[in-house]
Amino acid sequence: MNFTKSLTEWYLENKRDLPWRNTRNPYFIWLSEIMLQQTRVVQGMPYFLSFTSAFPTVFDLAKADEEQVLKLWQGLGYYSRARNLHKTAQKIAFERNGVFPDNYTDLLQLKGIGEYTAAAIASFCFDEVVPVVDGNVFRVLARYFDIESDIAIGATKKEFSTLALELMTNRIPGRDKQCEVNPALFNQAIMEFGALQCVPKSPNCTVCIFNTSCAALQKKKISQLPVKSKKVKVRKRYFNYIIYIDEQEQTLIKKRSDKGIWYNLYEFPLFETEIGVDFETISNLIQEEPFIINKIISISALNTVERPHKLSHQHLYIKFWKVNVEGLISNALDYESVLKFPFPVVIYNFIEKNENSFKI
């Protein structure tokens, strides 16, 4: 069986109609690829449409305030992607007059663009013969060819890239004929096949076009491939957010300045503790180390986020505490104003669903 020919024929019959597939504009391709990192298409689509509506060109994105960009990104996670997106848009708009690099090597020089994204833009927009290698590609090739190399190891990516390039160009050892190279079609096809057919768990191999030639299926190893070593140990963190409410039902928020998760997003004053704490402990902390000078009237527990908020290597256990104070809080905001700022989605969801918590 000719793997490349069968794969591309399958793609042309089964591909999804996605907006970034109807263009060769590198701005839109770049946006979609950055948004779909660590994100499913169904989740990323509304964000893509919102961004292209708010920022129809790279110049529009470059001229936007970072907070506006982060607000539109709110809920998509991995916020460093949005910050890098904004910085790269400024570089392209102001230093390159809106023109994207037209090759893989130069694209790699842009902030936030790694090997996968550079390969996608170079092949989709400029027909450069360079393979993309993402989780879908790892999975399809590992299963079809029964490759047991650990994909968590950096050297393995070169192995898969070499194989993908051979398949893209049909330069397989022992094969004389070579088909016409269409890098964009091949890359789109193998990623789509991994997303729709050769899915991570319980793929329906009975309807797969490769069910007579897939090595992993013949050897009953589908569930074992690709091989990936264990993830980094998950760190548990305990966040206690303090919602101060003054006499005009205004509250205090702060921009998160520590590098790490949620950098430059907003949050309430925070006590991070080593373990989950009770009312007495947090009450003592609030009184001993207040974030404001106003006299405290009362302290009460608000709704706790029932399940840990899971990030890639961190589980956050979050509690909210309400503190009513005398007088007016300096630099405080009312409820409607607070909603306009970019927050981590777990905090924003709490704000939106608990309006009464922001009243006296």
Coordinates of C-alpha atoms in Angstrom, one line a residue:
M1 CA 0.0 0.0 0.0
N2 CA 1.2 3.5 -0.8
F3 CA 0.8 5.2 2.6
T4 CA 1.1 8.8 1.3
K5 CA -1.4 8.3 -1.6
S6 CA -4.0 6.6 0.6
L7 CA -3.6 9.1 3.4
T8 CA -4.1 12.1 1.2
E9 CA -7.1 10.5 -0.6
W10 CA -8.7 9.9 2.8
Y11 CA -8.0 13.5 3.8
L12 CA -9.7 14.9 0.7
E13 CA -12.8 12.9 1.4
N14 CA -13.0 13.4 5.2
K15 CA -11.4 16.7 6.1
R16 CA -13.2 19.2 8.2
D17 CA -14.1 22.6 6.8
L18 CA -12.0 24.9 9.0
P19 CA -11.6 28.6 8.3
W20 CA -7.8 28.5 8.4
R21 CA -7.8 25.9 5.6
N22 CA -9.4 28.2 3.2
T23 CA -6.5 30.6 3.1
R24 CA -2.8 30.8 2.5
N25 CA -2.5 34.0 4.5
P26 CA 0.3 33.4 7.0
Y27 CA -1.3 35.7 9.6
F28 CA -4.4 33.5 9.8
I29 CA -2.4 30.2 9.7
W30 CA -0.1 31.5 12.4
L31 CA -3.0 32.5 14.6
S32 CA -4.7 29.1 14.2
E33 CA -1.5 27.1 14.9
I34 CA -0.6 29.1 18.1
M35 CA -4.2 28.7 19.3
L36 CA -4.4 25.0 18.6
Q37 CA -1.3 24.2 20.6
Q38 CA -2.5 22.1 23.6
T39 CA -6.1 22.9 22.5
R40 CA -8.8 21.0 20.6
V41 CA -10.3 22.5 17.5
V42 CA -13.7 22.7 19.0
Q43 CA -12.4 24.8 21.8
G44 CA -10.1 26.9 19.7
M45 CA -12.5 27.8 16.9
P46 CA -14.5 30.5 18.8
Y47 CA -11.2 32.2 19.9
F48 CA -9.9 32.2 16.3
L49 CA -13.1 33.8 15.1
S50 CA -13.0 36.4 17.9
F51 CA -9.4 37.2 17.2
T52 CA -9.8 37.6 13.5
S53 CA -12.9 39.7 14.0
A54 CA -11.2 42.0 16.6
F55 CA -7.8 41.9 14.8
P56 CA -8.4 41.3 11.1
T57 CA -4.7 42.0 10.2
V58 CA -1.4 41.6 12.0
F59 CA -1.2 45.4 12.2
D60 CA -4.5 45.4 14.3
L61 CA -3.1 42.8 16.6
A62 CA 0.2 44.7 17.0
K63 CA -1.5 48.0 17.9
A64 CA -3.8 46.4 20.5
D65 CA -3.1 46.7 24.3
E66 CA -1.8 43.5 25.9
E67 CA -4.7 43.5 28.3
Q68 CA -7.1 43.4 25.4
V69 CA -5.3 40.5 23.9
L70 CA -5.3 38.6 27.2
K71 CA -9.0 39.3 27.7
L72 CA -9.9 37.8 24.3
W73 CA -7.6 34.8 25.2
Q74 CA -9.2 34.3 28.6
G75 CA -10.1 30.7 29.1
L76 CA -7.8 29.3 26.4
G77 CA -5.0 28.7 28.9
Y78 CA -1.2 28.7 28.4
Y79 CA -1.2 32.5 28.4
S80 CA 2.4 32.9 27.4
R81 CA 1.1 32.0 23.9
A82 CA -1.0 35.2 23.9
R83 CA 1.9 37.3 25.2
N84 CA 4.3 35.9 22.6
L85 CA 1.6 36.3 19.9
H86 CA 1.3 40.0 20.7
K87 CA 5.1 40.6 20.7
T88 CA 5.6 38.7 17.5
A89 CA 2.7 40.6 15.8
Q90 CA 4.5 43.9 16.8
K91 CA 7.8 42.7 15.3
I92 CA 6.2 41.6 12.1
A93 CA 4.1 44.8 11.8
F94 CA 6.6 47.4 12.9
E95 CA 9.9 45.9 11.8
R96 CA 8.9 43.8 8.8
N97 CA 6.1 46.0 7.5
G98 CA 3.5 43.2 8.0
V99 CA 5.4 40.6 6.0
F100 CA 6.0 37.2 7.5
P101 CA 9.2 35.3 6.8
D102 CA 8.6 32.9 3.9
N103 CA 10.8 30.0 5.1
Y104 CA 11.1 27.6 8.0
T105 CA 14.5 28.8 9.2
D106 CA 13.6 32.5 9.4
L107 CA 10.2 31.7 11.0
L108 CA 12.0 29.9 13.8
Q109 CA 13.6 33.2 14.8
L110 CA 10.2 34.7 15.8
K111 CA 9.2 34.6 19.5
G112 CA 6.7 31.8 20.3
I113 CA 7.2 30.0 17.0
G114 CA 8.8 26.6 17.4
E115 CA 9.7 23.8 15.0
Y116 CA 6.1 22.6 14.6
T117 CA 4.5 26.0 14.0
A118 CA 7.3 27.1 11.7
A119 CA 6.9 23.9 9.6
A120 CA 3.1 24.4 9.4
I121 CA 3.4 28.0 8.2
A122 CA 6.2 27.2 5.8
S123 CA 4.4 24.3 4.2
F124 CA 0.9 25.6 4.2
C125 CA 1.7 29.1 3.0
F126 CA 4.9 28.8 1.1
D127 CA 5.0 25.2 -0.1
E128 CA 8.3 24.5 1.7
V129 CA 9.0 20.7 1.8
V130 CA 9.2 20.4 5.6
P131 CA 7.2 18.0 7.8
V132 CA 5.2 18.9 10.8
V133 CA 5.5 16.6 13.8
D134 CA 3.0 17.0 16.6
G135 CA 1.2 14.5 18.9
N136 CA -1.1 13.4 16.0
V137 CA 1.9 12.7 13.8
F138 CA 3.8 10.8 16.5
R139 CA 0.7 8.6 17.1
V140 CA 0.0 7.8 13.5
L141 CA 3.5 6.9 12.5
A142 CA 4.3 5.1 15.8
R143 CA 1.3 2.8 15.3
Y144 CA 1.6 2.3 11.5
F145 CA 5.3 1.5 11.6
D146 CA 5.4 0.0 15.1
I147 CA 7.9 2.5 16.4
E148 CA 8.7 2.1 20.1
S149 CA 11.0 5.1 20.5
D150 CA 10.1 7.3 23.5
I151 CA 8.4 10.5 22.2
A152 CA 9.2 12.3 25.4
I153 CA 12.9 12.2 24.4
G154 CA 14.1 15.0 22.2
A155 CA 16.1 12.8 19.8
T156 CA 13.0 10.9 18.9
K157 CA 11.5 13.9 17.1
K158 CA 14.3 13.8 14.6
E159 CA 13.6 10.1 13.9
F160 CA 9.9 10.9 13.2
S161 CA 10.7 14.0 11.2
T162 CA 13.0 12.0 8.9
L163 CA 10.3 9.4 8.4
A164 CA 7.6 12.0 7.8
L165 CA 9.9 13.7 5.2
E166 CA 10.4 10.3 3.4
L167 CA 6.7 9.7 3.3
M168 CA 5.9 13.3 2.2
T169 CA 8.3 12.9 -0.8
N170 CA 7.7 9.2 -1.2
R171 CA 11.4 8.6 -1.0
I172 CA 11.1 5.3 0.8
P173 CA 14.1 3.0 0.7
G174 CA 13.6 0.4 -2.0
R175 CA 11.0 2.4 -3.9
D176 CA 11.9 3.7 -7.3
K177 CA 8.9 5.9 -8.0
Q178 CA 8.3 9.3 -6.4
C179 CA 5.1 11.1 -6.4
E180 CA 4.7 14.9 -6.9
V181 CA 5.4 16.6 -3.6
N182 CA 2.6 18.5 -1.9
P183 CA 3.8 19.3 1.6
A184 CA 0.8 21.3 2.7
L185 CA -1.6 18.4 1.7
F186 CA 0.5 15.7 3.3
N187 CA 0.9 17.7 6.6
Q188 CA -2.7 18.5 6.8
A189 CA -3.7 15.0 6.0
I190 CA -1.6 13.2 8.6
M191 CA -2.6 15.7 11.4
E192 CA -6.3 15.3 10.4
F193 CA -6.0 11.5 10.3
G194 CA -4.6 11.6 13.9
A195 CA -7.3 13.9 15.0
L196 CA -10.3 12.1 13.5
Q197 CA -9.3 8.5 12.9
C198 CA -6.2 7.4 14.7
V199 CA -7.3 8.9 18.0
P200 CA -5.4 8.4 21.3
K201 CA -8.0 6.1 23.0
S202 CA -10.1 3.3 21.4
P203 CA -9.7 4.2 17.7
N204 CA -12.2 2.4 15.5
C205 CA -9.7 0.4 13.5
T206 CA -12.3 -1.7 11.7
V207 CA -13.1 1.3 9.5
C208 CA -9.5 2.5 9.1
I209 CA -8.0 2.6 5.6
F210 CA -4.8 1.1 7.0
N211 CA -6.4 -1.8 8.9
T212 CA -4.6 -4.4 6.7
S213 CA -1.2 -2.7 6.8
C214 CA -0.9 -1.1 10.3
A215 CA 1.9 -2.9 12.2
A216 CA 0.5 -2.0 15.6
L217 CA -2.9 -3.3 14.7
Q218 CA -1.5 -6.6 13.5
K219 CA 0.5 -7.0 16.6
K220 CA -2.3 -5.8 18.9
K221 CA -0.2 -2.9 20.2
I222 CA -2.5 0.0 19.4
S223 CA -3.0 1.0 23.1
Q224 CA 0.7 0.8 23.7
L225 CA 1.8 3.2 21.1
P226 CA 3.2 5.8 21.0
V227 CA 5.6 5.2 23.9
K228 CA 5.9 8.2 26.2
S229 CA 7.7 8.2 29.5
K230 CA 5.9 9.3 32.6
K231 CA 5.1 12.9 33.1
V232 CA 6.7 15.2 35.6
K233 CA 5.3 14.9 39.1
V234 CA 2.3 17.2 39.7
R235 CA 2.8 20.0 42.2
K236 CA -0.1 20.8 44.5
R237 CA -0.6 24.5 45.4
Y238 CA -3.2 26.1 47.7
F239 CA -4.5 29.6 46.8
N240 CA -6.6 31.7 49.2
Y241 CA -8.0 34.7 47.4
I242 CA -9.2 37.6 49.6
I243 CA -12.1 39.6 48.2
Y244 CA -12.2 42.9 50.1
I245 CA -15.6 44.8 49.9
D246 CA -15.8 48.4 51.0
E247 CA -18.8 50.6 51.8
Q248 CA -19.5 51.3 48.1
E249 CA -19.3 47.6 47.2
Q250 CA -16.0 48.0 45.5
T251 CA -13.1 45.5 45.6
L252 CA -9.4 45.3 45.0
I253 CA -7.7 43.4 42.2
K254 CA -4.0 43.1 41.3
K255 CA -2.0 42.3 38.2
R256 CA 0.0 39.1 38.7
S257 CA 3.7 40.1 38.2
D258 CA 5.5 36.9 39.2
K259 CA 6.8 35.0 36.2
G260 CA 5.1 31.6 35.9
I261 CA 1.4 30.8 35.6
W262 CA -1.0 33.6 34.8
Y263 CA 1.7 36.3 34.3
N264 CA 0.1 39.7 33.7
L265 CA -3.4 38.4 34.3
Y266 CA -5.4 39.8 37.2
E267 CA -6.4 38.2 40.5
F268 CA -7.5 39.2 44.0
P269 CA -5.0 39.6 46.8
L270 CA -3.6 36.1 47.5
F271 CA -2.3 34.1 50.3
E272 CA -0.6 30.9 49.0
T273 CA -0.3 28.3 51.7
E274 CA 1.6 25.0 52.0
I275 CA -1.6 23.1 52.7
G276 CA -5.4 23.8 52.7
V277 CA -6.2 26.1 55.6
D278 CA -9.3 26.6 57.8
F279 CA -11.2 29.7 58.7
E280 CA -9.1 30.5 61.8
T281 CA -5.8 30.2 60.0
I282 CA -6.9 32.5 57.1
S283 CA -8.5 34.9 59.5
N284 CA -5.2 35.3 61.4
L285 CA -3.3 35.8 58.2
I286 CA -5.7 38.5 57.0
Q287 CA -5.4 40.4 60.2
E288 CA -1.7 40.0 60.6
E289 CA -0.7 40.7 57.0
P290 CA -3.5 42.9 55.6
F291 CA -3.2 44.0 51.9
I292 CA -5.1 47.3 52.8
I293 CA -5.2 49.7 55.7
N294 CA -9.0 49.7 56.1
K295 CA -10.4 48.4 59.3
I296 CA -11.9 44.9 59.0
I297 CA -15.6 44.5 59.8
S298 CA -16.1 40.8 59.1
I299 CA -14.5 37.8 57.4
S300 CA -16.4 34.9 55.8
A301 CA -15.8 31.9 53.6
L302 CA -17.2 32.0 50.1
N303 CA -17.7 29.2 47.7
T304 CA -14.6 27.0 47.3
V305 CA -13.7 25.6 43.8
E306 CA -14.7 22.0 44.5
R307 CA -12.2 20.3 42.3
P308 CA -8.5 21.3 41.8
H309 CA -7.9 23.5 38.8
K310 CA -5.6 21.4 36.7
L311 CA -2.7 22.9 34.8
S312 CA 0.0 20.9 33.0
H313 CA 2.2 20.2 36.0
Q314 CA 0.2 21.9 38.8
H315 CA -3.1 21.3 40.6
L316 CA -4.5 24.4 42.2
Y317 CA -6.8 24.2 45.3
I318 CA -8.6 27.5 45.4
K319 CA -10.7 29.1 48.1
F320 CA -12.3 32.5 48.2
W321 CA -12.7 34.6 51.4
K322 CA -14.8 37.7 51.7
V323 CA -13.6 40.6 53.9
N324 CA -15.9 43.6 54.6
V325 CA -14.1 46.7 55.5
E326 CA -14.8 50.2 56.7
G327 CA -14.5 53.2 54.4
L328 CA -13.3 53.1 50.8
I329 CA -10.5 51.0 49.4
S330 CA -7.9 52.9 47.5
N331 CA -7.9 52.1 43.8
A332 CA -10.9 49.8 44.2
L333 CA -13.3 48.9 41.3
D334 CA -17.0 48.1 41.2
Y335 CA -18.2 44.7 40.0
E336 CA -18.9 45.7 36.4
S337 CA -15.5 47.2 36.0
V338 CA -13.8 44.1 37.4
L339 CA -15.4 41.9 34.8
K340 CA -13.6 43.9 32.0
F341 CA -10.1 42.8 33.1
P342 CA -8.4 39.6 31.9
F343 CA -8.4 36.9 34.7
P344 CA -7.5 33.3 34.8
V345 CA -10.7 31.5 33.8
V346 CA -11.2 29.8 37.1
I347 CA -11.3 33.2 38.9
Y348 CA -13.4 34.9 36.1
N349 CA -15.9 32.1 36.4
F350 CA -16.2 32.6 40.1
I351 CA -16.7 36.3 39.7
E352 CA -19.3 35.9 37.0
K353 CA -21.3 33.2 38.9
N354 CA -21.1 34.9 42.4
E355 CA -22.2 38.5 41.9
N356 CA -23.9 38.6 45.3
S357 CA -20.5 37.9 46.9
F358 CA -19.4 41.3 45.9
K359 CA -22.2 43.1 47.8
I360 CA -22.3 44.1 51.4

